[in-house]
PDB file of C-alpha atoms and ligand atoms in Angstrom:
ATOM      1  CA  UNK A   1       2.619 -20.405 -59.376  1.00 46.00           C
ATOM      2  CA  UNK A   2       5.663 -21.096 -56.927  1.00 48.00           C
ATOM      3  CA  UNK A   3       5.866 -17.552 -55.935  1.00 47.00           C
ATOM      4  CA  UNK A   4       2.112 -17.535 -54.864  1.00 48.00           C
ATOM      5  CA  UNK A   5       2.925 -20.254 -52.831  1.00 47.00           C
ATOM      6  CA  UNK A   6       5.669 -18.614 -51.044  1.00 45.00           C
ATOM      7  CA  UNK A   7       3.829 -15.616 -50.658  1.00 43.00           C
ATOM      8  CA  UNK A   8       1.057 -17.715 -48.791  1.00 44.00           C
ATOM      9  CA  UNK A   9       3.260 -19.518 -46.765  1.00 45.00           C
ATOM     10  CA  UNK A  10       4.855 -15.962 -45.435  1.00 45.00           C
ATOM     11  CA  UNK A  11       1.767 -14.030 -44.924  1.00 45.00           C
ATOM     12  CA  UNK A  12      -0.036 -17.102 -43.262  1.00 43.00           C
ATOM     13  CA  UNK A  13       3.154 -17.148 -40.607  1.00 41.00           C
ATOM     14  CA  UNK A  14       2.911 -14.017 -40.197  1.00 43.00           C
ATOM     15  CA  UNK A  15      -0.679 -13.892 -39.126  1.00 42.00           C
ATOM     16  CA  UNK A  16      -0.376 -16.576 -36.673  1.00 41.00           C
ATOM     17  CA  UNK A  17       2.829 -14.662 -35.369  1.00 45.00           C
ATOM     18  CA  UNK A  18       0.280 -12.229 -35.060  1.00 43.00           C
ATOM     19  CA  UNK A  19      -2.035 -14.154 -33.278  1.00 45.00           C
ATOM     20  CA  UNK A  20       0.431 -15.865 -30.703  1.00 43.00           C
ATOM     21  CA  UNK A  21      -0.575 -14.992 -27.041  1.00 52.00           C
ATOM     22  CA  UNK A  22       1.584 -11.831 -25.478  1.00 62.00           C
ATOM     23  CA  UNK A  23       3.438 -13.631 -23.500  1.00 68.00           C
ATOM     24  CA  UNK A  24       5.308 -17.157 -24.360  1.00 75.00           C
ATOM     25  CA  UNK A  25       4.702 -18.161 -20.917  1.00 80.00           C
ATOM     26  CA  UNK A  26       2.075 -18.970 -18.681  1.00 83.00           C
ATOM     27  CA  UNK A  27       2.355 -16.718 -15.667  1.00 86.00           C
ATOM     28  CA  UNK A  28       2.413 -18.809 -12.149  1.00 91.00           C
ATOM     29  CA  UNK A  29       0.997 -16.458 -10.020  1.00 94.00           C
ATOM     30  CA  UNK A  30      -2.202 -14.601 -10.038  1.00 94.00           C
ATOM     31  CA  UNK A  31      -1.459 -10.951  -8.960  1.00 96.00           C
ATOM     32  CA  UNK A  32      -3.241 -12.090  -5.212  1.00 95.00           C
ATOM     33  CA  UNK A  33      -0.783 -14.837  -5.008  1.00 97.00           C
ATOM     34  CA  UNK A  34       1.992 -12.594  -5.711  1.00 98.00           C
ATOM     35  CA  UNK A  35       1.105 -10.044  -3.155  1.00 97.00           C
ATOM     36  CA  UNK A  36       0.450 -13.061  -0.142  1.00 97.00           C
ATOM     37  CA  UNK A  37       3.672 -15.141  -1.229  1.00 97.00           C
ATOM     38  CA  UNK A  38       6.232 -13.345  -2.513  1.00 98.00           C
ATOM     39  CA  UNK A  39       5.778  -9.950  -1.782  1.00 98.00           C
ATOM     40  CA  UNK A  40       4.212  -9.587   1.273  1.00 98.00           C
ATOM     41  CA  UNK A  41       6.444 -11.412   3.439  1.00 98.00           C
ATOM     42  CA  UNK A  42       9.500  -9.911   1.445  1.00 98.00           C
ATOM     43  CA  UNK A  43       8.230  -6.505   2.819  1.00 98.00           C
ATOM     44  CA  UNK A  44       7.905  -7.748   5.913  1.00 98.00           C
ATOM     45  CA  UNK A  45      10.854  -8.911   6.172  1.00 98.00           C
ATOM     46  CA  UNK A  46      12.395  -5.828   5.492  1.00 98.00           C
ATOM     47  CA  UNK A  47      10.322  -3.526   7.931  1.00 98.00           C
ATOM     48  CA  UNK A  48      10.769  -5.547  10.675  1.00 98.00           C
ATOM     49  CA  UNK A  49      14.579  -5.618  10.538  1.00 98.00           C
ATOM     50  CA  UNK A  50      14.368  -1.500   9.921  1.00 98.00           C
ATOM     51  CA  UNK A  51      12.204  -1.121  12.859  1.00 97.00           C
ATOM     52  CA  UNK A  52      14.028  -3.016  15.095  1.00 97.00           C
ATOM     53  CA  UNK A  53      16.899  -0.892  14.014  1.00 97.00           C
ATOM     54  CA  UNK A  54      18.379  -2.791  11.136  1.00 98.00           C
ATOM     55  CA  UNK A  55      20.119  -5.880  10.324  1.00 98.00           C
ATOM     56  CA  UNK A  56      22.604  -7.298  12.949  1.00 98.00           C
ATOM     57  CA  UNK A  57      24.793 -10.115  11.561  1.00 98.00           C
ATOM     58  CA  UNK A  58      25.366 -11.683   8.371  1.00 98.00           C
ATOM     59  CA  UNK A  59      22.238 -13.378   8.090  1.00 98.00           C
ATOM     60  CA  UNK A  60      19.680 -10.788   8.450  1.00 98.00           C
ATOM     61  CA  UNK A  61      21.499  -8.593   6.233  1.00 98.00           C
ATOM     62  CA  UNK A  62      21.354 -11.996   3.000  1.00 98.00           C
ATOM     63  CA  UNK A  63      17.199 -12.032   4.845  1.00 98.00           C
ATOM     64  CA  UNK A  64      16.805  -8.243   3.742  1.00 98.00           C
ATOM     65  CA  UNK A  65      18.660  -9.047   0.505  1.00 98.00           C
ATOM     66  CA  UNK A  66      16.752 -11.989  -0.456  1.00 98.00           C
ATOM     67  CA  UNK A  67      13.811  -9.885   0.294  1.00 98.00           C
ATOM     68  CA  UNK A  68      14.375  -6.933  -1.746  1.00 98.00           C
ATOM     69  CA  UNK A  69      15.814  -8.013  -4.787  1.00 98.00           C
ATOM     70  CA  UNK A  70      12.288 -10.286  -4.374  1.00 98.00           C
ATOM     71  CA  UNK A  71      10.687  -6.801  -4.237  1.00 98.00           C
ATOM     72  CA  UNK A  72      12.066  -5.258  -7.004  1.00 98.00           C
ATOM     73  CA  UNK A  73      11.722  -7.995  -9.662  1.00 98.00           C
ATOM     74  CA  UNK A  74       8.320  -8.740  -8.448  1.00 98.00           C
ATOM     75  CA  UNK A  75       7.329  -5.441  -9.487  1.00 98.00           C
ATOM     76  CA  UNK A  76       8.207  -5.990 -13.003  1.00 98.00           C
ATOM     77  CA  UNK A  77       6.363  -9.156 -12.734  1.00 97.00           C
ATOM     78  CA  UNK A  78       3.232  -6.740 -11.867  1.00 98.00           C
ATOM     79  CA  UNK A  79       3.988  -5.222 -14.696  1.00 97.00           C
ATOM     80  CA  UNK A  80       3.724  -7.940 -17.097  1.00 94.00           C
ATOM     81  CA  UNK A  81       0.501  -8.461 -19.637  1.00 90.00           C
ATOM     82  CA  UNK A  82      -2.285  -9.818 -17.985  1.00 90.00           C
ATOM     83  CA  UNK A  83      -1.272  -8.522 -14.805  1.00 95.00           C
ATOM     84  CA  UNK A  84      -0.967  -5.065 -15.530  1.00 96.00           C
ATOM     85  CA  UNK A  85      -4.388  -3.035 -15.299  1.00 96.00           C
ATOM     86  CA  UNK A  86      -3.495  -0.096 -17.287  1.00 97.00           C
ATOM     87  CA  UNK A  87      -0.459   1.234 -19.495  1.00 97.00           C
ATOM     88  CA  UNK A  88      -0.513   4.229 -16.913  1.00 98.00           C
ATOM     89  CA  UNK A  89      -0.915   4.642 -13.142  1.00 98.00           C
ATOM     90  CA  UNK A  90      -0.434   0.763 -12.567  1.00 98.00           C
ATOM     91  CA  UNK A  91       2.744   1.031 -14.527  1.00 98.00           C
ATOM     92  CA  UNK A  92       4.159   3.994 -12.109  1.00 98.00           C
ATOM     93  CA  UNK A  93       3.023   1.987  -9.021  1.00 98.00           C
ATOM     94  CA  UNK A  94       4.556  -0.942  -9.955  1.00 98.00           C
ATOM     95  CA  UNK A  95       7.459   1.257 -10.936  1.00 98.00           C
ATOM     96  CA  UNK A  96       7.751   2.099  -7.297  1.00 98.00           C
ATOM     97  CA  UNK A  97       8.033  -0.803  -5.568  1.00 98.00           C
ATOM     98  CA  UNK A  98      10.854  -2.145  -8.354  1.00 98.00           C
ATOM     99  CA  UNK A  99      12.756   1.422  -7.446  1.00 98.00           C
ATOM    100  CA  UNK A 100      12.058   0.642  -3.678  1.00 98.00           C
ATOM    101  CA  UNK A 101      13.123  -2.667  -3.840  1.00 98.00           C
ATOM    102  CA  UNK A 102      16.436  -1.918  -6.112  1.00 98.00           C
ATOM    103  CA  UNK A 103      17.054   1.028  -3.077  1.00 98.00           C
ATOM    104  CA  UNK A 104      17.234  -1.935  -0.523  1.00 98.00           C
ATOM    105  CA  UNK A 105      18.731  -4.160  -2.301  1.00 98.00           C
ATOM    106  CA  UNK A 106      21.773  -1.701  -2.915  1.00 98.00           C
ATOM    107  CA  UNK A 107      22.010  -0.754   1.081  1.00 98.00           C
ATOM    108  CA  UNK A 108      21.479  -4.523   2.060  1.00 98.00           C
ATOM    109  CA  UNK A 109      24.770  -5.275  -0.258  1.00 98.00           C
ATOM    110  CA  UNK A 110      26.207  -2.717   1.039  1.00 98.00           C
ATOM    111  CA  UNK A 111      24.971  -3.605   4.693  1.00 98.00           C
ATOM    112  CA  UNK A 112      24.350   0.257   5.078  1.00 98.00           C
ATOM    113  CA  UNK A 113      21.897   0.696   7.863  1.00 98.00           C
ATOM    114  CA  UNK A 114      21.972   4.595   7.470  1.00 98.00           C
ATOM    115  CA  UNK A 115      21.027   3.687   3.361  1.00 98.00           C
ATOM    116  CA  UNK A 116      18.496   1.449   4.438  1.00 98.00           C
ATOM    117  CA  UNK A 117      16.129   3.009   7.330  1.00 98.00           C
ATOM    118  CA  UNK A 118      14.605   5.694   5.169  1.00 97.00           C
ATOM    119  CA  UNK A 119      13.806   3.573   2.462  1.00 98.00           C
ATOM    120  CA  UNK A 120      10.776   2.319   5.073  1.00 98.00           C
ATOM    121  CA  UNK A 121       9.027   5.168   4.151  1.00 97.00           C
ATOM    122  CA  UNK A 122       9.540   4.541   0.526  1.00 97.00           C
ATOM    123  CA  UNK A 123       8.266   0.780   0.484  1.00 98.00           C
ATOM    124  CA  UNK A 124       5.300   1.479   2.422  1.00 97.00           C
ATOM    125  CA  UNK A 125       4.576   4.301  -0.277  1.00 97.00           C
ATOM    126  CA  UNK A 126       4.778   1.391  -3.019  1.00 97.00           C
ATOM    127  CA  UNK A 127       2.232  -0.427  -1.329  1.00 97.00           C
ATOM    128  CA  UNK A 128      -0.451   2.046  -0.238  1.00 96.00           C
ATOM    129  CA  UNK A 129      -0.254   4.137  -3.159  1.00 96.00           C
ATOM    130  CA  UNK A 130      -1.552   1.516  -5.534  1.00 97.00           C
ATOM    131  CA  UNK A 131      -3.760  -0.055  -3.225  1.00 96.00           C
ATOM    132  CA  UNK A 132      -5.395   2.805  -2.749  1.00 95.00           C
ATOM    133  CA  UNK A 133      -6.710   2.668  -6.585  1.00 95.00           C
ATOM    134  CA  UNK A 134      -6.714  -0.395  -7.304  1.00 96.00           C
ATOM    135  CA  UNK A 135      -7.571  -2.185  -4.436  1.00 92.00           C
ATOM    136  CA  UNK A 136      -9.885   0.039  -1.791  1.00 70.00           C
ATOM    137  CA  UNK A 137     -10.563  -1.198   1.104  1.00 70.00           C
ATOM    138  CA  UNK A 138      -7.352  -3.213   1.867  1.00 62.00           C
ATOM    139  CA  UNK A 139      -4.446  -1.200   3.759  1.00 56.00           C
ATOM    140  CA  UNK A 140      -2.269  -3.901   5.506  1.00 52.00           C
ATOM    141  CA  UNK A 141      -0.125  -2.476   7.718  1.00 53.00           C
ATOM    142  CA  UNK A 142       2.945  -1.651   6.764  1.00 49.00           C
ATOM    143  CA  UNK A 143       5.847  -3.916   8.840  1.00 42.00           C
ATOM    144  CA  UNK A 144       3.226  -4.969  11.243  1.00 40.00           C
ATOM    145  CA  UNK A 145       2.926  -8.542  12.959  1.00 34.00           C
ATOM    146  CA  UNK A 146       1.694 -11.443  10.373  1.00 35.00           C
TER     147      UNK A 146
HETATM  148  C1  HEC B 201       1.002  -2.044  -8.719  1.00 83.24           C
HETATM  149  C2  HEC B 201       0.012  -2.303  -7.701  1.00 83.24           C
HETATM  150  C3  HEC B 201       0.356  -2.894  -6.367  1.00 83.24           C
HETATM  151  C4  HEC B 201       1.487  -2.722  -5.617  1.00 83.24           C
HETATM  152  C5  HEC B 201       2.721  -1.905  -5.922  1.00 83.24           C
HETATM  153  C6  HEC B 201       1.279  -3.478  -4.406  1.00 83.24           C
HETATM  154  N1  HEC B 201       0.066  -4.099  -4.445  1.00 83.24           N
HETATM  155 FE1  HEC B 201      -0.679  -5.361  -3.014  1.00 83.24          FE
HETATM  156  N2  HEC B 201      -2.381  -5.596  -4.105  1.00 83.24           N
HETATM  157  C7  HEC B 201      -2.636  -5.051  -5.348  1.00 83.24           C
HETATM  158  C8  HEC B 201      -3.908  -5.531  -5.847  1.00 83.24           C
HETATM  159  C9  HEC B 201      -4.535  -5.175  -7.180  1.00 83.24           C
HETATM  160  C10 HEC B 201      -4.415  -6.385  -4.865  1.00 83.24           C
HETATM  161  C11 HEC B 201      -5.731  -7.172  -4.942  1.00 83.24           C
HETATM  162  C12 HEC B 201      -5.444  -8.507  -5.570  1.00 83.24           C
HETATM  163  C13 HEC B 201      -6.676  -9.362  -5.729  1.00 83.24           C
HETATM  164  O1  HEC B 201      -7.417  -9.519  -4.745  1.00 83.24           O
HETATM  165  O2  HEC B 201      -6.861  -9.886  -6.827  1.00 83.24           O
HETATM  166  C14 HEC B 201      -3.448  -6.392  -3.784  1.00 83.24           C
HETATM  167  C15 HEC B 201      -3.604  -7.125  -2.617  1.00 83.24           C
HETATM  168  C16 HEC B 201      -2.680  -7.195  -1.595  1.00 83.24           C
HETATM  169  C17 HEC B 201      -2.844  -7.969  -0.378  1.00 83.24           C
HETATM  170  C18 HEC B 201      -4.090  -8.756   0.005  1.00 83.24           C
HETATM  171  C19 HEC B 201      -4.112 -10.121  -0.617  1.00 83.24           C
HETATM  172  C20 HEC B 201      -5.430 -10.825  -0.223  1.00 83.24           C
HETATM  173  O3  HEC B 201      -5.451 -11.513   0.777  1.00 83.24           O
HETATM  174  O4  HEC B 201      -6.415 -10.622  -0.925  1.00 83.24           O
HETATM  175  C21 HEC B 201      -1.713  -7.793   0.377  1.00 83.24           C
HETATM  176  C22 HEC B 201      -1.398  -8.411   1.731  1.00 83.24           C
HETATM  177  C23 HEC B 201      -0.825  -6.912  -0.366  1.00 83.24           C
HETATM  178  N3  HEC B 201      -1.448  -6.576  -1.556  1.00 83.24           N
HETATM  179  C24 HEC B 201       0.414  -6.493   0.069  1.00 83.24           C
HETATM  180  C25 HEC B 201       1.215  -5.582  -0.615  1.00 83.24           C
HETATM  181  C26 HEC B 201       2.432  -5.029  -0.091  1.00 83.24           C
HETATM  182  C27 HEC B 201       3.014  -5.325   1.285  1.00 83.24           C
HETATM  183  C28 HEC B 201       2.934  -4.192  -1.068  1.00 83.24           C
HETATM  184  C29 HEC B 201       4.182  -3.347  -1.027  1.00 83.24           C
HETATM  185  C30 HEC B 201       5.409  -3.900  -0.572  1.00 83.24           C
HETATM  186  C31 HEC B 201       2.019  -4.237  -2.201  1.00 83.24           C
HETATM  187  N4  HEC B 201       0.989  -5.078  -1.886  1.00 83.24           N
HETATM  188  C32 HEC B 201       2.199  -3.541  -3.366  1.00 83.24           C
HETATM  189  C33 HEC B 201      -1.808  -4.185  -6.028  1.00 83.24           C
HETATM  190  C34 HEC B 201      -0.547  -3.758  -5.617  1.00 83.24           C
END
């Protein structure tokens, strides 16, 4: 009779384990919000200092920092359930902008200049390459004005 009991008690914990959302946490962000706050401007940030021939002092070096360690970790939050819109192609895009971002983040510690100015090419790839599947229509440009 006890053991029954027991046996209950696990399997019913283990289907509500079961049945617990994916995440523990309620995401913030909807994948739109990401892209207009965080990532966005981090980009932006970044192109602009490449193109006008890369950071000069101190400060715009931690800007380009800030920016793509922002990058990078909000690629993996792109990847996350409920964001994600496949297991596949998403998953390599997003995998892009994380390696992109990682890239920059190295050269801005670094405060390489020569590390950093072909990695423009790279972040803009992030972006248009999953755009172009999964959101047609929308190109912003690249390190352009706001
Ligand atoms: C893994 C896919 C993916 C990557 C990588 C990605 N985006 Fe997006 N982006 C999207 C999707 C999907 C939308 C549409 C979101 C929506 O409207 O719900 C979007 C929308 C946008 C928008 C328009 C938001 C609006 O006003 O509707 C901007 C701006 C944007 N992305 C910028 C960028 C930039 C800059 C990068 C690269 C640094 C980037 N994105 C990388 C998937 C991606």
């Amino acid at each position: 009779m006890k053991s029954i009991c027991i046996g209950t008690l696990l399997l019913g914990g283990r289907v509500a384990f079961a049945q617990a959302p994916s995440e523990p946490f309620p995401p913030a962000a909807t994948v739109k919000q990401l892209m207009l706050d965080l990532i966005y401007p981090s980009s932006n940030d970044i192109l602009l200092a490449i193109y006008r021939g890369g950071p000069k002092d101190d400060q715009e070096w931690a800007t380009v920092r800030r920016g793509a360690l922002t990058l990078a970790e909000s690629g993996n939050l792109l990847m996350l359930r409920g964001r994600a819109r496949d297991q596949a192609d998403w998953m390599k895009d997003a995998k892009m902008l994380v390696d992109a971002g990682n890239a920059a983040y190295k050269a801005a510690q670094a405060k390489d200049g020569n590390a950093l100015a072909p990695l423009a090419g790279a972040l803009d790839a992030s972006c248009t390459t999953c755009h172009k599947q999964y959101r047609p229509n929308v190109f912003p440009k690249g390190g352009g004005s706001k």
